[in-house]
PDB file of N, CA and C in Angstrom:
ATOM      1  N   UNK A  22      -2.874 -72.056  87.056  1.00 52.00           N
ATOM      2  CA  UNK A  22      -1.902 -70.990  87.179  1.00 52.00           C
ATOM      3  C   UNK A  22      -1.917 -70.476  88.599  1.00 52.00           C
ATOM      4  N   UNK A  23      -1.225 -70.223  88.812  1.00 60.00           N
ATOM      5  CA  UNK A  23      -0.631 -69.525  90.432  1.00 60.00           C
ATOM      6  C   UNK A  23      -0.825 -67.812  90.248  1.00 60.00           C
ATOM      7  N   UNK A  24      -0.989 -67.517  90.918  1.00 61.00           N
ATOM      8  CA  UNK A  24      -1.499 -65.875  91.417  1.00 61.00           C
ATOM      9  C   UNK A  24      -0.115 -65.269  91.212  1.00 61.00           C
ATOM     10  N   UNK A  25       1.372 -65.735  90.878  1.00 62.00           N
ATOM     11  CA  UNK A  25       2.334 -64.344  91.055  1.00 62.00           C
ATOM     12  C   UNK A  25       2.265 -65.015  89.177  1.00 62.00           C
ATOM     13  N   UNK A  26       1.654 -65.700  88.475  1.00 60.00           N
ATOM     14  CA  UNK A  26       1.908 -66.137  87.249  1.00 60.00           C
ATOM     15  C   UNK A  26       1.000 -65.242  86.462  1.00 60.00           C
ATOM     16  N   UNK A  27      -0.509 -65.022  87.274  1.00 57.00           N
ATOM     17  CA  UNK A  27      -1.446 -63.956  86.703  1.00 57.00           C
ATOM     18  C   UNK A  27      -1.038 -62.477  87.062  1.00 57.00           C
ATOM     19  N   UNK A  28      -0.840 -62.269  88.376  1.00 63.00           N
ATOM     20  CA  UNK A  28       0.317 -60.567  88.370  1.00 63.00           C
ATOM     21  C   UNK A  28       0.946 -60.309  87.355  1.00 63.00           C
ATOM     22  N   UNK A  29       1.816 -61.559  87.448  1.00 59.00           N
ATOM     23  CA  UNK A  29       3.370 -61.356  86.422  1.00 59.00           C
ATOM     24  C   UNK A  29       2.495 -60.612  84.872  1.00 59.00           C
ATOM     25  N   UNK A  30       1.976 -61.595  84.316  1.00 57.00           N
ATOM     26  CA  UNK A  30       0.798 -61.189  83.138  1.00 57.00           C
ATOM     27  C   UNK A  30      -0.086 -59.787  82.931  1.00 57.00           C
ATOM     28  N   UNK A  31      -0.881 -59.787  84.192  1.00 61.00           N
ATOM     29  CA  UNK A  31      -0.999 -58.666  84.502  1.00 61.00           C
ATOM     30  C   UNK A  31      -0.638 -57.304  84.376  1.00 61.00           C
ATOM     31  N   UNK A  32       0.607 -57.386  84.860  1.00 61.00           N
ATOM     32  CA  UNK A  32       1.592 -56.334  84.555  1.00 61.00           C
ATOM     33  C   UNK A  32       2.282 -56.319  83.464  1.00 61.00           C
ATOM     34  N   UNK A  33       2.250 -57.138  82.644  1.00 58.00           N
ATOM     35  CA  UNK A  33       2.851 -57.228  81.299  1.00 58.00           C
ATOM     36  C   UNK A  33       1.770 -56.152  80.047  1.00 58.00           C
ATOM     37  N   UNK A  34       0.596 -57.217  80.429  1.00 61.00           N
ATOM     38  CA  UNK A  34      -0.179 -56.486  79.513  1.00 61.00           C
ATOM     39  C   UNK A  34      -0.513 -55.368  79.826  1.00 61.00           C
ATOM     40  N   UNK A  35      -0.523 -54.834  81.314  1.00 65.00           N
ATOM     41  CA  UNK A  35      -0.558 -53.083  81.464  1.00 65.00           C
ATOM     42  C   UNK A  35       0.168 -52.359  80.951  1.00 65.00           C
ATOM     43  N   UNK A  36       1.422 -53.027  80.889  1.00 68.00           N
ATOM     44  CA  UNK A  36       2.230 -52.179  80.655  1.00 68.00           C
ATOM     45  C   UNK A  36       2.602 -52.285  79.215  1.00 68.00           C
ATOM     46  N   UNK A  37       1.870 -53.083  78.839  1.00 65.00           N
ATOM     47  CA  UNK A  37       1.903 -52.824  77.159  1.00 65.00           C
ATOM     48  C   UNK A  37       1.012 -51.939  76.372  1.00 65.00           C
ATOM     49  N   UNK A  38      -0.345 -52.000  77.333  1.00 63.00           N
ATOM     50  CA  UNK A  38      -1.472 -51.084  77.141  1.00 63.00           C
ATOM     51  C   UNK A  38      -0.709 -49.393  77.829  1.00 63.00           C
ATOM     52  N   UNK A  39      -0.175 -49.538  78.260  1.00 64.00           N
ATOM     53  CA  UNK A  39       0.148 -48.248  78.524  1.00 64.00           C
ATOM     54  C   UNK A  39       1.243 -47.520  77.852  1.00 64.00           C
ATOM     55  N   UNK A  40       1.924 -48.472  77.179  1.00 70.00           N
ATOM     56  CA  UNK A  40       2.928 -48.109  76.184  1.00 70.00           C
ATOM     57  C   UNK A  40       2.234 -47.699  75.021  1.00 70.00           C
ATOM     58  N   UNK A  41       1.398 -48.193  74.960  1.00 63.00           N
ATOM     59  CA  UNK A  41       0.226 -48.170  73.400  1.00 63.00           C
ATOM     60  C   UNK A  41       0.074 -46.972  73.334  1.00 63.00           C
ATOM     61  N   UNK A  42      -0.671 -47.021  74.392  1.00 61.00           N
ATOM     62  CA  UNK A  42      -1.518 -45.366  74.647  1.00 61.00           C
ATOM     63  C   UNK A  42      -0.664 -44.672  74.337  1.00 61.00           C
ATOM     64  N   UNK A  43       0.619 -43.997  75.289  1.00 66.00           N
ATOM     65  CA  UNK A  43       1.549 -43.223  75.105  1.00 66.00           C
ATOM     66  C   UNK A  43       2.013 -43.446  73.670  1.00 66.00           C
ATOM     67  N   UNK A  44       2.675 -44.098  73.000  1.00 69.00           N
ATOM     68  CA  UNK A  44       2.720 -44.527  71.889  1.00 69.00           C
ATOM     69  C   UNK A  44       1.728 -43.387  70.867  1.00 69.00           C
ATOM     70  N   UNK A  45       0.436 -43.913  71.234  1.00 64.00           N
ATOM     71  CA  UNK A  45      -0.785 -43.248  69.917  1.00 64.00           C
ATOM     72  C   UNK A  45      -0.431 -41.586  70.651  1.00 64.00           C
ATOM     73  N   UNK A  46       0.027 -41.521  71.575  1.00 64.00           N
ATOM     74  CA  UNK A  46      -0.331 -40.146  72.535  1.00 64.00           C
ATOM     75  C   UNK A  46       0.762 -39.089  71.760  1.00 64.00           C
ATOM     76  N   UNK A  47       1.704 -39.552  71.590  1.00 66.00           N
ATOM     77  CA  UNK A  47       2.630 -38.917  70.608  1.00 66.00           C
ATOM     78  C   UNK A  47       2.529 -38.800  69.458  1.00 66.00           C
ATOM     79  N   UNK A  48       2.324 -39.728  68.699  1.00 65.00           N
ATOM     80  CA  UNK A  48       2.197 -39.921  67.658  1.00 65.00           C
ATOM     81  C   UNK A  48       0.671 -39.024  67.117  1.00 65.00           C
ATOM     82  N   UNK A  49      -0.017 -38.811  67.670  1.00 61.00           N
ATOM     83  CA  UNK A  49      -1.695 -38.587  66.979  1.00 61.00           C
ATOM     84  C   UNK A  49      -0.879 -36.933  66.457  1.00 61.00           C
ATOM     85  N   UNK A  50      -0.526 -35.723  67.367  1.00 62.00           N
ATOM     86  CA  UNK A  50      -0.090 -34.595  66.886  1.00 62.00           C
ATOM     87  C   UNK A  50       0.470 -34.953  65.632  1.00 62.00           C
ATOM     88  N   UNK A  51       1.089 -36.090  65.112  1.00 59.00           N
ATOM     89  CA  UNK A  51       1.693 -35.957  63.982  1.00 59.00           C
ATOM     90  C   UNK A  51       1.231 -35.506  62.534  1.00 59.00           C
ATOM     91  N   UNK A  52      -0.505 -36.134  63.061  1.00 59.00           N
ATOM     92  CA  UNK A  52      -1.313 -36.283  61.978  1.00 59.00           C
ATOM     93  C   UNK A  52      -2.297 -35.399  62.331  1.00 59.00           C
ATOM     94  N   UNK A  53      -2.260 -34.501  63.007  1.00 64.00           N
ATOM     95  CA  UNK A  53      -3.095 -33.642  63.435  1.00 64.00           C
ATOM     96  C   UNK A  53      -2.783 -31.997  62.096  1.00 64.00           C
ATOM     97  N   UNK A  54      -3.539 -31.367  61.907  1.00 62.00           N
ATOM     98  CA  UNK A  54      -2.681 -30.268  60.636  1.00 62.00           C
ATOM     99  C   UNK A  54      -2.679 -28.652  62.056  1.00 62.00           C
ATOM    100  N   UNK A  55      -1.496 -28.139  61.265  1.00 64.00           N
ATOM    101  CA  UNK A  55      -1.086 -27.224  62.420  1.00 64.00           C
ATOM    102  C   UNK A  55      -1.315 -25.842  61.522  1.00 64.00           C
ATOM    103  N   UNK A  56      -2.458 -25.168  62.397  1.00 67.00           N
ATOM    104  CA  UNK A  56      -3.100 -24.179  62.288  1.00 67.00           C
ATOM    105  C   UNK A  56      -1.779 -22.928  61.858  1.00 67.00           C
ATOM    106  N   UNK A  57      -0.805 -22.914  62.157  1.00 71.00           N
ATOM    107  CA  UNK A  57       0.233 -21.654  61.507  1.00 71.00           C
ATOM    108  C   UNK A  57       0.828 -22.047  60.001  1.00 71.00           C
ATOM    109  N   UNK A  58       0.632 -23.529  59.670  1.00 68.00           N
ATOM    110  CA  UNK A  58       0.999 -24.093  58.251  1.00 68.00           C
ATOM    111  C   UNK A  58       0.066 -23.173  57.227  1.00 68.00           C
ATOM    112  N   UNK A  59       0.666 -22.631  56.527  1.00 70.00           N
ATOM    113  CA  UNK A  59      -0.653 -21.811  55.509  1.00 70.00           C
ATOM    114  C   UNK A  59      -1.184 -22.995  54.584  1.00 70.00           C
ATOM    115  N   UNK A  60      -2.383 -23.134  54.196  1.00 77.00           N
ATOM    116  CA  UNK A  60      -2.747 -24.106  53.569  1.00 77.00           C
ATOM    117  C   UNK A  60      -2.591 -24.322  51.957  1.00 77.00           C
ATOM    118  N   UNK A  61      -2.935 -24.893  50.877  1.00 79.00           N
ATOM    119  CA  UNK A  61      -3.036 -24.693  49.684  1.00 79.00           C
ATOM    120  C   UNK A  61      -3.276 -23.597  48.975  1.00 79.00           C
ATOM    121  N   UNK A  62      -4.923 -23.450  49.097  1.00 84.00           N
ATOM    122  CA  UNK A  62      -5.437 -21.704  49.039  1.00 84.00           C
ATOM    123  C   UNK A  62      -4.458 -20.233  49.056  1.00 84.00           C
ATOM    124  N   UNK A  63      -4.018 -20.400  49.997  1.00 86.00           N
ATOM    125  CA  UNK A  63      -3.110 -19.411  50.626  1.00 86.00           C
ATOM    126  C   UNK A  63      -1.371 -19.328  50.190  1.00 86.00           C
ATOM    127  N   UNK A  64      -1.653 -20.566  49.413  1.00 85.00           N
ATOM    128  CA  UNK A  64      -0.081 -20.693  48.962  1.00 85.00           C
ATOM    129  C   UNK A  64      -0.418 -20.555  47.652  1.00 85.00           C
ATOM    130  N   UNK A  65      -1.515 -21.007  46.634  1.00 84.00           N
ATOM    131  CA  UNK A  65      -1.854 -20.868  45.722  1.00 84.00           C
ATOM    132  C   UNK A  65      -1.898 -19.051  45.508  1.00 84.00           C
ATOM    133  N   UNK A  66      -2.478 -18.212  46.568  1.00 89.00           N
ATOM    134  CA  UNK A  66      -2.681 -17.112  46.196  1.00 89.00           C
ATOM    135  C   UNK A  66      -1.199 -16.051  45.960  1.00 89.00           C
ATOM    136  N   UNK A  67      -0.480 -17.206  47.381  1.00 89.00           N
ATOM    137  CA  UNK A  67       0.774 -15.932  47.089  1.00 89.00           C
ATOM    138  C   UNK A  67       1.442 -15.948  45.964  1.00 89.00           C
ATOM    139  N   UNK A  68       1.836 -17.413  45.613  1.00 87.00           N
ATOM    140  CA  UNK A  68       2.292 -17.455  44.275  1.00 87.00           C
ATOM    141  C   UNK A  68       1.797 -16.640  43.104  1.00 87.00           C
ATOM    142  N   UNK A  69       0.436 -16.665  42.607  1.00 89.00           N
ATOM    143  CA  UNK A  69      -0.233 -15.657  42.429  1.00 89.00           C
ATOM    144  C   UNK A  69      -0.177 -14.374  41.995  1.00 89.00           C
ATOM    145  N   UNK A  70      -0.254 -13.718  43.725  1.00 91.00           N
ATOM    146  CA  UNK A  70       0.303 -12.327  43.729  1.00 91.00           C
ATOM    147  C   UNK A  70       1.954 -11.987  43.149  1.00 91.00           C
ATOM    148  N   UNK A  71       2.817 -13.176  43.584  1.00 91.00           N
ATOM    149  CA  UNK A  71       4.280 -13.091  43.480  1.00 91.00           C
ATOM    150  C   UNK A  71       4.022 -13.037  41.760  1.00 91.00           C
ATOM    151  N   UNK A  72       3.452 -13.750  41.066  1.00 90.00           N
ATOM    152  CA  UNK A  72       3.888 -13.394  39.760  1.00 90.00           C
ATOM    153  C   UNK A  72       3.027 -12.001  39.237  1.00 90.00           C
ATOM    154  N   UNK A  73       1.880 -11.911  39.395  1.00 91.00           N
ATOM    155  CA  UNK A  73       1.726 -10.522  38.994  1.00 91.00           C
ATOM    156  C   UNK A  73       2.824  -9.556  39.157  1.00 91.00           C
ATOM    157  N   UNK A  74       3.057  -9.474  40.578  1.00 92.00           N
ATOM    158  CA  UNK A  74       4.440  -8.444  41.219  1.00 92.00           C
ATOM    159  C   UNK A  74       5.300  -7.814  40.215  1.00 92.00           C
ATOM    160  N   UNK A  75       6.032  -9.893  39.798  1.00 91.00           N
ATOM    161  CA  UNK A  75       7.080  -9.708  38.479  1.00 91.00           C
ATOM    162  C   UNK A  75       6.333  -8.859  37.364  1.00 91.00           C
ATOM    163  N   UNK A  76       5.456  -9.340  36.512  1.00 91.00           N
ATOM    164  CA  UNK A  76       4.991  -8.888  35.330  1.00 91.00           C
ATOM    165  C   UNK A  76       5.060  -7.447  35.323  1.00 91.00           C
ATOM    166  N   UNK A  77       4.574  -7.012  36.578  1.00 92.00           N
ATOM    167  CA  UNK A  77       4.059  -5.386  36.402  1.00 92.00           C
ATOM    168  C   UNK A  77       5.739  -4.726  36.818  1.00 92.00           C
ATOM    169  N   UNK A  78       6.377  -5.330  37.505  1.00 91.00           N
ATOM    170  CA  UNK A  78       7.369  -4.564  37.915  1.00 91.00           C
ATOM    171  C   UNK A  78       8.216  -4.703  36.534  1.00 91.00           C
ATOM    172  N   UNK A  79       8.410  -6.029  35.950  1.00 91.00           N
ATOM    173  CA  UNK A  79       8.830  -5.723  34.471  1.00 91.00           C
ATOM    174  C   UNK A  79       8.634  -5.073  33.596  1.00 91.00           C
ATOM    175  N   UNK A  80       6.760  -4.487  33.493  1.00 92.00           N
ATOM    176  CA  UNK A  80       6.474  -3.410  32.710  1.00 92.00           C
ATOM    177  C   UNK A  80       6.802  -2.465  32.869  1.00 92.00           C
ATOM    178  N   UNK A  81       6.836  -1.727  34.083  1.00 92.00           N
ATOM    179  CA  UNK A  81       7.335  -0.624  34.744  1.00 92.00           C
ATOM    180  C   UNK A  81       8.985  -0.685  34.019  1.00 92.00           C
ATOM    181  N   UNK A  82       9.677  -1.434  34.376  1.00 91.00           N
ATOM    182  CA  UNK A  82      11.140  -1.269  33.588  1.00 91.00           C
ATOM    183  C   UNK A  82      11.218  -1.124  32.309  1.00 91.00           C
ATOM    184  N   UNK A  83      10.691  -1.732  31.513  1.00 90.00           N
ATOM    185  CA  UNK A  83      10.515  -1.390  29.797  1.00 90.00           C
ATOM    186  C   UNK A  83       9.976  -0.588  29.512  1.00 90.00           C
ATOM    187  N   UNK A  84       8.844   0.159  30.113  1.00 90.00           N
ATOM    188  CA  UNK A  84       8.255   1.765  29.935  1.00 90.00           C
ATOM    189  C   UNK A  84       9.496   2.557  30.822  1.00 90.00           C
ATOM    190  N   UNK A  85      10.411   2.158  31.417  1.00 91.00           N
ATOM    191  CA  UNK A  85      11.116   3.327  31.513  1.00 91.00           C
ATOM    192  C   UNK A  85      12.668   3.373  30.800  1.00 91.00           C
ATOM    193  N   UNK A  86      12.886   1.872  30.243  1.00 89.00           N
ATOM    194  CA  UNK A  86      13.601   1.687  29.358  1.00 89.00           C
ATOM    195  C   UNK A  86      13.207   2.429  27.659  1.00 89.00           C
ATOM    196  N   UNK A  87      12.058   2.542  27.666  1.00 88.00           N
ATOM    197  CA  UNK A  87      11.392   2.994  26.488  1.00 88.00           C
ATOM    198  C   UNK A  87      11.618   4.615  26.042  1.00 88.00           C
ATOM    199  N   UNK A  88      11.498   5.232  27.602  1.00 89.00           N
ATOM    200  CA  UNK A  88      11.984   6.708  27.153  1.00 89.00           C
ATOM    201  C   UNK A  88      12.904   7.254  27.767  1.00 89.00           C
ATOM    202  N   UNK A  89      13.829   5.982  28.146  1.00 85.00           N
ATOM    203  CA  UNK A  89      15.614   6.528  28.337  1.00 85.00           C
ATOM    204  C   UNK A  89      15.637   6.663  29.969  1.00 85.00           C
ATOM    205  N   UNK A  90      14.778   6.320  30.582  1.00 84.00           N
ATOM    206  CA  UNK A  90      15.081   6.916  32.229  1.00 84.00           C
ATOM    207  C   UNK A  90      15.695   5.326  32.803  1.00 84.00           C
ATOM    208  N   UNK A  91      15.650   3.751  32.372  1.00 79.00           N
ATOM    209  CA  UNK A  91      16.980   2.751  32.730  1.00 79.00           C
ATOM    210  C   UNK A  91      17.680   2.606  31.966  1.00 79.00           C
ATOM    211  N   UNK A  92      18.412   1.852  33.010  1.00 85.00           N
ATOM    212  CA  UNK A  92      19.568   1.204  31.992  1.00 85.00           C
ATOM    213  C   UNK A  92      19.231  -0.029  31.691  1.00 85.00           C
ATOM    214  N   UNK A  93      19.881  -0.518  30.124  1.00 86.00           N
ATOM    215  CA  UNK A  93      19.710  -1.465  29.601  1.00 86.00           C
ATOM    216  C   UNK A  93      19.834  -3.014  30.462  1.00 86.00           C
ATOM    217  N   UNK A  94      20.677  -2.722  31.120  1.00 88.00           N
ATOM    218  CA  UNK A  94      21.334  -4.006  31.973  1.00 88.00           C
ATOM    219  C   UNK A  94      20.005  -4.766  32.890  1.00 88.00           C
ATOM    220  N   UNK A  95      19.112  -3.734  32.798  1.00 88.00           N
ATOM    221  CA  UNK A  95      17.543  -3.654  33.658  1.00 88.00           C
ATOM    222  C   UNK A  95      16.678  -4.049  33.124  1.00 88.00           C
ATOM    223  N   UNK A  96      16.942  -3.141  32.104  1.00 88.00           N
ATOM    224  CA  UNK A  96      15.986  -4.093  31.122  1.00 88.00           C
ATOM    225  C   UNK A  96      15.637  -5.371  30.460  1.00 88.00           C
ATOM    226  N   UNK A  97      17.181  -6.014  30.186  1.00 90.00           N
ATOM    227  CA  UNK A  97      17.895  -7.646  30.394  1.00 90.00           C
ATOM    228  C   UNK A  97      17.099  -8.428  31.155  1.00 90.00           C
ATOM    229  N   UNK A  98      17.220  -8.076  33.076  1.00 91.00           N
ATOM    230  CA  UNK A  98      16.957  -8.493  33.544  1.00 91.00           C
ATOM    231  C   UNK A  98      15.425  -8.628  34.022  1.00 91.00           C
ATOM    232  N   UNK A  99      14.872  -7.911  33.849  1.00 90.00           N
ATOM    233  CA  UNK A  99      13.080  -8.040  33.920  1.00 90.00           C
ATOM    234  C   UNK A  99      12.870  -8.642  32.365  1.00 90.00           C
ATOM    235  N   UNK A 100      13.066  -8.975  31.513  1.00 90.00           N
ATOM    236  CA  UNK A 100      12.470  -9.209  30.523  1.00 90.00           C
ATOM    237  C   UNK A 100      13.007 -11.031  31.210  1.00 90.00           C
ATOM    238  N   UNK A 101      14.372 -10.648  31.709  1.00 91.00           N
ATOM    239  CA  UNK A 101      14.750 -12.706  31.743  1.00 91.00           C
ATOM    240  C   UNK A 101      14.086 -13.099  33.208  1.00 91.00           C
ATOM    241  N   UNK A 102      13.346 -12.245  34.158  1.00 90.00           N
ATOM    242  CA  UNK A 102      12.937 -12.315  34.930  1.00 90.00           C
ATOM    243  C   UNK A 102      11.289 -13.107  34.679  1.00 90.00           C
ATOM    244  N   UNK A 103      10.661 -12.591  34.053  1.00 91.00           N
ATOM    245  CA  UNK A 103       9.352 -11.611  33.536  1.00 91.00           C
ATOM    246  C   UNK A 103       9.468 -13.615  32.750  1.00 91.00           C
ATOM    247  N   UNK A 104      10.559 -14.212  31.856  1.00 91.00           N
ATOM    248  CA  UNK A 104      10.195 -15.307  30.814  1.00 91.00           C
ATOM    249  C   UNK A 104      10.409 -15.942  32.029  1.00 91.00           C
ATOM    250  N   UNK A 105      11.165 -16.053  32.466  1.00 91.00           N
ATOM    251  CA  UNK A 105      11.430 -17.547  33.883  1.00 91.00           C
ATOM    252  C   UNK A 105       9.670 -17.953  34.983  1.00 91.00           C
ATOM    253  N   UNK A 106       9.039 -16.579  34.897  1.00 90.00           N
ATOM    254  CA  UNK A 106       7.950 -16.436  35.365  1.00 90.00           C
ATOM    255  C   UNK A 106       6.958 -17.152  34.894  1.00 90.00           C
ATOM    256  N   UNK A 107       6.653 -16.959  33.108  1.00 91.00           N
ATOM    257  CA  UNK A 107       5.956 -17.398  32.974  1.00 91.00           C
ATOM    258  C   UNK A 107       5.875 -18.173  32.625  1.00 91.00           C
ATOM    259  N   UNK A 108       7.518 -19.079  32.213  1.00 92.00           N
ATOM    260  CA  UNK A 108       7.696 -20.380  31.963  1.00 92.00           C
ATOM    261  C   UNK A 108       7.320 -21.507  33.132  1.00 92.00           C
ATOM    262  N   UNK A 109       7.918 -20.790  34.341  1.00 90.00           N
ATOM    263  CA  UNK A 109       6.606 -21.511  35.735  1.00 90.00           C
ATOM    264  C   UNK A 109       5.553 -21.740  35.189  1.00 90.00           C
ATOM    265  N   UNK A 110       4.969 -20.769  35.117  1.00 90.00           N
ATOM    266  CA  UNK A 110       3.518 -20.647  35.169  1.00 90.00           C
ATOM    267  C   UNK A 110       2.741 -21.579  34.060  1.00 90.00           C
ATOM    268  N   UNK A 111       3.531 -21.645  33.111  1.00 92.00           N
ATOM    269  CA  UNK A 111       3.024 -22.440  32.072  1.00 92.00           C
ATOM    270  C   UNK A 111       3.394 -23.699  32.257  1.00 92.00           C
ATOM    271  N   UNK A 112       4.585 -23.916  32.935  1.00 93.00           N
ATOM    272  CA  UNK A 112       4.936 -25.414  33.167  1.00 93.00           C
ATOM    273  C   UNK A 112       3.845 -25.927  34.654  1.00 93.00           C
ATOM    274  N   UNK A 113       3.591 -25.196  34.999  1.00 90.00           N
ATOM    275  CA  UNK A 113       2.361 -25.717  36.626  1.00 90.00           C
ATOM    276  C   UNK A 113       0.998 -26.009  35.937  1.00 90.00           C
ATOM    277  N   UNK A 114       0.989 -25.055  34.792  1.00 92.00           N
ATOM    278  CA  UNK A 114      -0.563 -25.409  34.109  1.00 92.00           C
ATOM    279  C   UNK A 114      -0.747 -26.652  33.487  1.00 92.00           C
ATOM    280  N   UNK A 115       0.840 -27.015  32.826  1.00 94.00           N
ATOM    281  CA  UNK A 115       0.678 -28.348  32.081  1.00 94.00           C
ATOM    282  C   UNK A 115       0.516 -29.088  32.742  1.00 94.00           C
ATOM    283  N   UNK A 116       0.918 -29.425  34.212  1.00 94.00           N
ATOM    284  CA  UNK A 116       0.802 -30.261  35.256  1.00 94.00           C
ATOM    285  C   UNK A 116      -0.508 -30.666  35.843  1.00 94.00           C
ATOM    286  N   UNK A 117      -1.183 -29.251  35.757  1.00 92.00           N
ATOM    287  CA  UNK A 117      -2.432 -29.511  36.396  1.00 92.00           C
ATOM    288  C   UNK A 117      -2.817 -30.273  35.089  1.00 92.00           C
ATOM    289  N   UNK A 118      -3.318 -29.514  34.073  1.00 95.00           N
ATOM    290  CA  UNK A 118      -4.041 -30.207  33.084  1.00 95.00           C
ATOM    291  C   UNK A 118      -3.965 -31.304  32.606  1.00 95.00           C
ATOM    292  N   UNK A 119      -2.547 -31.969  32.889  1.00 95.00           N
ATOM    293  CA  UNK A 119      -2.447 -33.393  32.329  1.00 95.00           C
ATOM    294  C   UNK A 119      -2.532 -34.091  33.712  1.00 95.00           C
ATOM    295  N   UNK A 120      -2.754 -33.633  35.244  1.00 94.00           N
ATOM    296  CA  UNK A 120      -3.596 -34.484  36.030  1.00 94.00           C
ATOM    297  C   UNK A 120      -4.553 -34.533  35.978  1.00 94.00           C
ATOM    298  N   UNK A 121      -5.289 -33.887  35.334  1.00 94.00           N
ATOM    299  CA  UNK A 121      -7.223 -33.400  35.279  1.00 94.00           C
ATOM    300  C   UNK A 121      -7.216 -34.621  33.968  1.00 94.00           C
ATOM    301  N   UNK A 122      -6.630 -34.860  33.382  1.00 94.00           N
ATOM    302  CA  UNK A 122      -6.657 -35.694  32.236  1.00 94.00           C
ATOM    303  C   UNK A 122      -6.336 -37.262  32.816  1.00 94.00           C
ATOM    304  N   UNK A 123      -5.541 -37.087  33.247  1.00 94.00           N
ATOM    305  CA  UNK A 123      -5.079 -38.827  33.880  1.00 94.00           C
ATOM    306  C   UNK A 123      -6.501 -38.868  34.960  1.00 94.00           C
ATOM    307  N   UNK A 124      -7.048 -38.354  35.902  1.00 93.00           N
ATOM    308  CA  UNK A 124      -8.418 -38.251  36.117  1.00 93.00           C
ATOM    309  C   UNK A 124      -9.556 -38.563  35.554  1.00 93.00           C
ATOM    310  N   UNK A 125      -9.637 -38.111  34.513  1.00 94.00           N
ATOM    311  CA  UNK A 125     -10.812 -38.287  33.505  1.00 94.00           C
ATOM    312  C   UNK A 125     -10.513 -39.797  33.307  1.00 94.00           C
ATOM    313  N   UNK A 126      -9.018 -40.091  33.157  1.00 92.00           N
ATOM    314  CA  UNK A 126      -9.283 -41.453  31.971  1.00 92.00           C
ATOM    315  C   UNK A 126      -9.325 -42.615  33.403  1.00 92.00           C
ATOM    316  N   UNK A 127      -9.671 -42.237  34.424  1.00 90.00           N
ATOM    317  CA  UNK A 127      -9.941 -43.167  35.716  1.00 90.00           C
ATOM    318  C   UNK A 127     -11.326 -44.110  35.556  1.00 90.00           C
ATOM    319  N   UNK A 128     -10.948 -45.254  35.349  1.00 86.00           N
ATOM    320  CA  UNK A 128     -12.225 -45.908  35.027  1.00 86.00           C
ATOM    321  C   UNK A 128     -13.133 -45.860  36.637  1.00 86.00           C
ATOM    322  N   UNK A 129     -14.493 -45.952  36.260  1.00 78.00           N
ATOM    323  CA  UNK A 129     -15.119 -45.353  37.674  1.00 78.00           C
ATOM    324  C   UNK A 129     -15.882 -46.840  38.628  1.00 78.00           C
TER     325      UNK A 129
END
């Protein structure tokens, strides 16, 4: 081989190695986790708090539906509020529990 045949090469594969790099150089943030994302925990809790919120703010409306201080139309709506809630809640539990189950039956 001739010397402008090993340059030529040379510069090929630099510049493929340097595409690489740059390449992984972008790409790595992708897979990196970003500290302002709230995590599981933290999403698990708000949800959480968000349904207590409902429940109690629904009680609060039917104890005041109870001795005449709302209106009915209020009362409607926290009670259809209050079931949508815990029909979540019961439909996320079945989820978990029948993954904790497909788990178990994981041969080891």
């Amino acid at each position: 081989m001739d010397m402008k045949a090993v340059s030529a090469i040379q510069k090929f594969t630099d510049s493929r190695a340097a595409s690489a790099i740059q390449s992984y150089t972008q790409a790595r943030p992708a897979t990196e986790p970003k500290p302002e994302e709230p995590g599981m925990a933290q999403t698990v809790e708000k949800v959480a708090i968000d349904f207590a919120q409902t429940l109690a703010q629904s009680e609060e409306v039917a104890k005041a539906s109870m001795v005449g201080d709302a209106d009915p139309h209020a009362l409607v709506q926290a009670l259809a509020q209050t079931e949508l809630a815990v029909e979540a809640a019961v439909s996320v539990r079945n989820k978990v529990v029948e993954a904790y189950q497909e788990i178990l039956r994981m041969p080891v």
